[in-house]
PDB file of C-alpha atoms and ligand atoms in Angstrom:
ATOM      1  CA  UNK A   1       0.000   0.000   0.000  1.00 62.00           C
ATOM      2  CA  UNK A   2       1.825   2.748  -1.013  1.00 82.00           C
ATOM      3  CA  UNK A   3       1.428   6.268   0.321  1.00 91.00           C
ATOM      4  CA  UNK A   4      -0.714   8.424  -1.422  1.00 94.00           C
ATOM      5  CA  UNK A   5      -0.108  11.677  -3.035  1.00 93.00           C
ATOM      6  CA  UNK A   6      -1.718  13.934  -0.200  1.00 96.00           C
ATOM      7  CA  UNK A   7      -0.055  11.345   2.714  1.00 96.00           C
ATOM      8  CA  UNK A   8       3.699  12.274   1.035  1.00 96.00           C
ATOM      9  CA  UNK A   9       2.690  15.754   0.820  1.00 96.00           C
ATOM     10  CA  UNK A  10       1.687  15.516   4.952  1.00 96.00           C
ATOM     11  CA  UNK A  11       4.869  14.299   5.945  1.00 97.00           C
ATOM     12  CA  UNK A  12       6.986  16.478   3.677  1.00 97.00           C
ATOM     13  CA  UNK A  13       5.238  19.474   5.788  1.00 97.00           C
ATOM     14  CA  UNK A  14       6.586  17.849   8.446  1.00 97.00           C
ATOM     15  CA  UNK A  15       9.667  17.169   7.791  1.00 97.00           C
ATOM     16  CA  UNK A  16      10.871  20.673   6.322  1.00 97.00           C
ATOM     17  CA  UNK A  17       9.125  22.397   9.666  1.00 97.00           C
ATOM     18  CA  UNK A  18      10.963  19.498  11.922  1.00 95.00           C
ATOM     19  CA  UNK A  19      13.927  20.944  10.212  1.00 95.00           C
ATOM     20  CA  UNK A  20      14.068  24.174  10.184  1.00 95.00           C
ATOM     21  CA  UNK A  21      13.315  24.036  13.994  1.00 95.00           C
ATOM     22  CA  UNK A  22      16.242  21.734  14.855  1.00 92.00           C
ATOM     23  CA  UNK A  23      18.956  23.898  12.065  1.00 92.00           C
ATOM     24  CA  UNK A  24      17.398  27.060  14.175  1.00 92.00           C
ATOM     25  CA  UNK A  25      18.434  24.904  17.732  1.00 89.00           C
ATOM     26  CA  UNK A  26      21.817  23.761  15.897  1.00 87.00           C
ATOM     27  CA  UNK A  27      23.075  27.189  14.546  1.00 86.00           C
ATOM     28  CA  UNK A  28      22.347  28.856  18.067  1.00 87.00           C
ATOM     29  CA  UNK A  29      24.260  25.949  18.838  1.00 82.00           C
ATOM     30  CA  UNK A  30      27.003  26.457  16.040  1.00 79.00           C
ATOM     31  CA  UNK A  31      27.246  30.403  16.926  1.00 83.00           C
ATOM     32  CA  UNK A  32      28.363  28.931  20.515  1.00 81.00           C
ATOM     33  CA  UNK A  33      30.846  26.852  19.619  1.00 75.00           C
ATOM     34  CA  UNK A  34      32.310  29.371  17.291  1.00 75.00           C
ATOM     35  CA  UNK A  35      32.406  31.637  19.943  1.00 80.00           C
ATOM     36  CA  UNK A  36      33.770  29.619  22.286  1.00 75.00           C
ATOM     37  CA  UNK A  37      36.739  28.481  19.710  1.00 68.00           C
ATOM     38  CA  UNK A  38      37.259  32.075  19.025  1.00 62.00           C
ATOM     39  CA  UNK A  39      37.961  32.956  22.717  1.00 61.00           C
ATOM     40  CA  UNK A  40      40.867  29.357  22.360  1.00 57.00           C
ATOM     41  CA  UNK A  41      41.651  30.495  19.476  1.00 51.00           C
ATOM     42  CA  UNK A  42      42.447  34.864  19.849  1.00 49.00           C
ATOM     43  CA  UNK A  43      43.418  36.161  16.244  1.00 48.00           C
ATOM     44  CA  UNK A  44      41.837  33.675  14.495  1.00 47.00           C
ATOM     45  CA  UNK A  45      39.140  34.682  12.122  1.00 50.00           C
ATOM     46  CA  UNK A  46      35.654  33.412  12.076  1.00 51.00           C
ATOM     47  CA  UNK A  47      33.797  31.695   9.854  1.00 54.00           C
ATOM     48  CA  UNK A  48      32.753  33.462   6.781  1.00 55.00           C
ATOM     49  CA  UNK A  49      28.667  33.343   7.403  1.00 53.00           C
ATOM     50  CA  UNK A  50      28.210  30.766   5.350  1.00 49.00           C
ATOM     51  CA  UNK A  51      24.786  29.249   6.827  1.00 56.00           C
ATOM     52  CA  UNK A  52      24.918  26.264   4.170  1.00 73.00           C
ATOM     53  CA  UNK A  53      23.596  22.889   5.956  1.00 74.00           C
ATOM     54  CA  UNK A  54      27.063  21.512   5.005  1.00 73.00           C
ATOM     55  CA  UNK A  55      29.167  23.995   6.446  1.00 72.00           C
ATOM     56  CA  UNK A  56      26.510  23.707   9.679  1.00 71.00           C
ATOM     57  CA  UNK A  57      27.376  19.937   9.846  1.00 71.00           C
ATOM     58  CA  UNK A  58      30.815  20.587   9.757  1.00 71.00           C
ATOM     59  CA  UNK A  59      30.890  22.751  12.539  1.00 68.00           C
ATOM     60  CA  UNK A  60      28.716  20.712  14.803  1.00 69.00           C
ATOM     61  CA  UNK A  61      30.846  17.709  14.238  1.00 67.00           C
ATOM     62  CA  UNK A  62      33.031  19.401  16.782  1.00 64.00           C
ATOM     63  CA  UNK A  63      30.481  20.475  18.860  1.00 62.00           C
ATOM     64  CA  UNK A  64      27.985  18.566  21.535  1.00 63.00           C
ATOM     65  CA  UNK A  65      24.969  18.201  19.573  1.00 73.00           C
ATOM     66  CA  UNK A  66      25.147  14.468  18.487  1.00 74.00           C
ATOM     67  CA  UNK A  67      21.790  13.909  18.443  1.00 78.00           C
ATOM     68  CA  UNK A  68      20.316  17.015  17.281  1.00 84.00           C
ATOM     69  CA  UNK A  69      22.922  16.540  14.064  1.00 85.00           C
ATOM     70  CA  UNK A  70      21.852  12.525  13.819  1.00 86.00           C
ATOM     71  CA  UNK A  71      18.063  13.950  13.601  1.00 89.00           C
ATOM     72  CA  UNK A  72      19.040  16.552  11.479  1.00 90.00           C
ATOM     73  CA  UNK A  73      21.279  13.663   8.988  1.00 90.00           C
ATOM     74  CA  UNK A  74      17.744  11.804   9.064  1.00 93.00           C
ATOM     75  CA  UNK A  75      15.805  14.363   8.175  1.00 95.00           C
ATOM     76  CA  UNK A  76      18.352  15.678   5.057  1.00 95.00           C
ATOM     77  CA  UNK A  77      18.078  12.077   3.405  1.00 95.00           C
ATOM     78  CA  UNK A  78      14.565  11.681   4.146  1.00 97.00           C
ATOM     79  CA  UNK A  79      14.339  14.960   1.541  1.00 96.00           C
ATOM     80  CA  UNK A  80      16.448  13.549  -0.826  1.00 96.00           C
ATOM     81  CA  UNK A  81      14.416  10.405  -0.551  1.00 96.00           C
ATOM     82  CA  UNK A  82      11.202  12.799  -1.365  1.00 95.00           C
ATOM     83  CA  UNK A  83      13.208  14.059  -4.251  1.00 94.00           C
ATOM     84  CA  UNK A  84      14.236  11.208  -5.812  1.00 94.00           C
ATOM     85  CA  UNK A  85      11.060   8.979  -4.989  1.00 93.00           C
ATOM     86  CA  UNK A  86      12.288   6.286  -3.323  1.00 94.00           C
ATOM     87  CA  UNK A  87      10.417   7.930   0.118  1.00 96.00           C
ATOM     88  CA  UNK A  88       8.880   5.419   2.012  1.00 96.00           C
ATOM     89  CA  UNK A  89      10.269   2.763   1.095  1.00 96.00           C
ATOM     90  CA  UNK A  90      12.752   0.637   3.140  1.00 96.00           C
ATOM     91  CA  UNK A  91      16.204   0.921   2.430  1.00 94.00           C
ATOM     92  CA  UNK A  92      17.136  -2.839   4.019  1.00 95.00           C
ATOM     93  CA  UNK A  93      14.706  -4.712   2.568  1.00 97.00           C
ATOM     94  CA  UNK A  94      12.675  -2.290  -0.323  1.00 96.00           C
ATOM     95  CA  UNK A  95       8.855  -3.058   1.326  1.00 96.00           C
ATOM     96  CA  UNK A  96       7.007  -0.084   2.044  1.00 95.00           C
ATOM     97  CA  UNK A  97       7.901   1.231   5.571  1.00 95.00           C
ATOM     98  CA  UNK A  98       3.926   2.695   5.938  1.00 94.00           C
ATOM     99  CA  UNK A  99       1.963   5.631   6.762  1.00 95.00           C
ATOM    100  CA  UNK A 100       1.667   5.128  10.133  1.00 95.00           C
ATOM    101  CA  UNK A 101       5.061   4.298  11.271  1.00 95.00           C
ATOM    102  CA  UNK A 102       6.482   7.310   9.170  1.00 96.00           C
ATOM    103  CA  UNK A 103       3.612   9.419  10.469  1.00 95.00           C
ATOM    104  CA  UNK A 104       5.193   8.740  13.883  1.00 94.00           C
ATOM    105  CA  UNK A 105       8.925   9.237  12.262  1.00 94.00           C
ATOM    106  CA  UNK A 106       8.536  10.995   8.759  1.00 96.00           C
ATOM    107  CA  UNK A 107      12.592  10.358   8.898  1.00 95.00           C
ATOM    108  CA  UNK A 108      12.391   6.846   9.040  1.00 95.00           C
ATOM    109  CA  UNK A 109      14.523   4.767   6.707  1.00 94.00           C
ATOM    110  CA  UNK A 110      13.757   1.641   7.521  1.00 95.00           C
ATOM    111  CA  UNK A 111      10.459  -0.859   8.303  1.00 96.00           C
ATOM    112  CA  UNK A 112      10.088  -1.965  11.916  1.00 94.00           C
ATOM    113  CA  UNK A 113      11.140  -5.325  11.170  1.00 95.00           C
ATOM    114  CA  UNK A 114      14.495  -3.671   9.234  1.00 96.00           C
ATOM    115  CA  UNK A 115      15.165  -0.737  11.957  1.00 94.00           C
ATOM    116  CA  UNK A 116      14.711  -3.548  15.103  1.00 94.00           C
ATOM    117  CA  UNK A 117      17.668  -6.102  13.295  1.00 94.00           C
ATOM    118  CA  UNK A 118      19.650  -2.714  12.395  1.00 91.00           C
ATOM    119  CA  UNK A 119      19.878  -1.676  15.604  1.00 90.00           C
ATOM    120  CA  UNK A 120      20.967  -5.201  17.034  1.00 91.00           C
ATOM    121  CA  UNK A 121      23.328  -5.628  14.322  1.00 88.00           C
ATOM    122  CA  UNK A 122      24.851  -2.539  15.286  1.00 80.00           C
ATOM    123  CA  UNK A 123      23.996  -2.599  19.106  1.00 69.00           C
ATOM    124  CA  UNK A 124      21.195   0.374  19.125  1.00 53.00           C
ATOM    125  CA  UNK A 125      23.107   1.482  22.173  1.00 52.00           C
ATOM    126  CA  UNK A 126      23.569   5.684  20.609  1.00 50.00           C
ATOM    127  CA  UNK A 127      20.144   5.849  21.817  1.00 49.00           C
ATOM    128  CA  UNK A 128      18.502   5.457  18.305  1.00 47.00           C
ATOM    129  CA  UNK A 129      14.594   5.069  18.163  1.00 49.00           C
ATOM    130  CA  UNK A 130      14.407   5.431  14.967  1.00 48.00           C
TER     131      UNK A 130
HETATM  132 ZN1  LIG B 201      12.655  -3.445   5.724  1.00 53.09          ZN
END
């Protein structure tokens, strides 16, 4: 049962507003660190204001936001999946990961069945529910 037109449309809503609230979190975030390294750092010149999502990941590599970046990761490849089409569908096994569940997590990747052996294959333990 593949999702229809106006269901895609729902969770892409979703998904951009989930993400411009977490890059508005992660850049007050970013500005922080950048401070901070600027104060380490005296006479070293900041950042060009580059506000690319790129350059933001970059930056927060280095900084304490791990799972703010990991939801903001999700989110970027869930709107490349919208882009190229292959939304919704699980990227283990290829079955359609369903309404519901992405309606819960429009950044999910996986099925249940798919995210549940992921995350004991590789131990679940960063605190994934996903
Ligand atoms: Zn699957």
């Amino acid at each position: 049962m593949a999702l229809t037109q106006q269901q895609t449309q729902k969770l892409h809503t979703e998904i951009e507003q989930r993400r411009e609230a977490l890059l508005s979190e992660l850049r007050d975030d970013v500005e922080r660190v950048r401070r901070d390294r600027h104060e380490d750092l005296a006479g070293v010149a900041p950042d060009p204001a580059d506000e690319s999502v790129a350059t933001l990941i970059a930056d927060l590599d280095h900084a304490d936001v791990g799972r703010d970046l990991n939801e903001l990761r999700d989110l970027e490849a869930a709107r490349t999946r919208l882009t190229d089409g292959s939304y919704g569908i699980c990227a283990d096994c290829g079955s359609e990961i369903g309404f519901e569940r992405l309606k819960a997590n429009p950044a999910a990747a996986r099925c249940i069945e798919c995210q549940t052996r992921h995350e004991k294959t590789y131990g679940g333990a960063s605190g994934s529910s996903l």
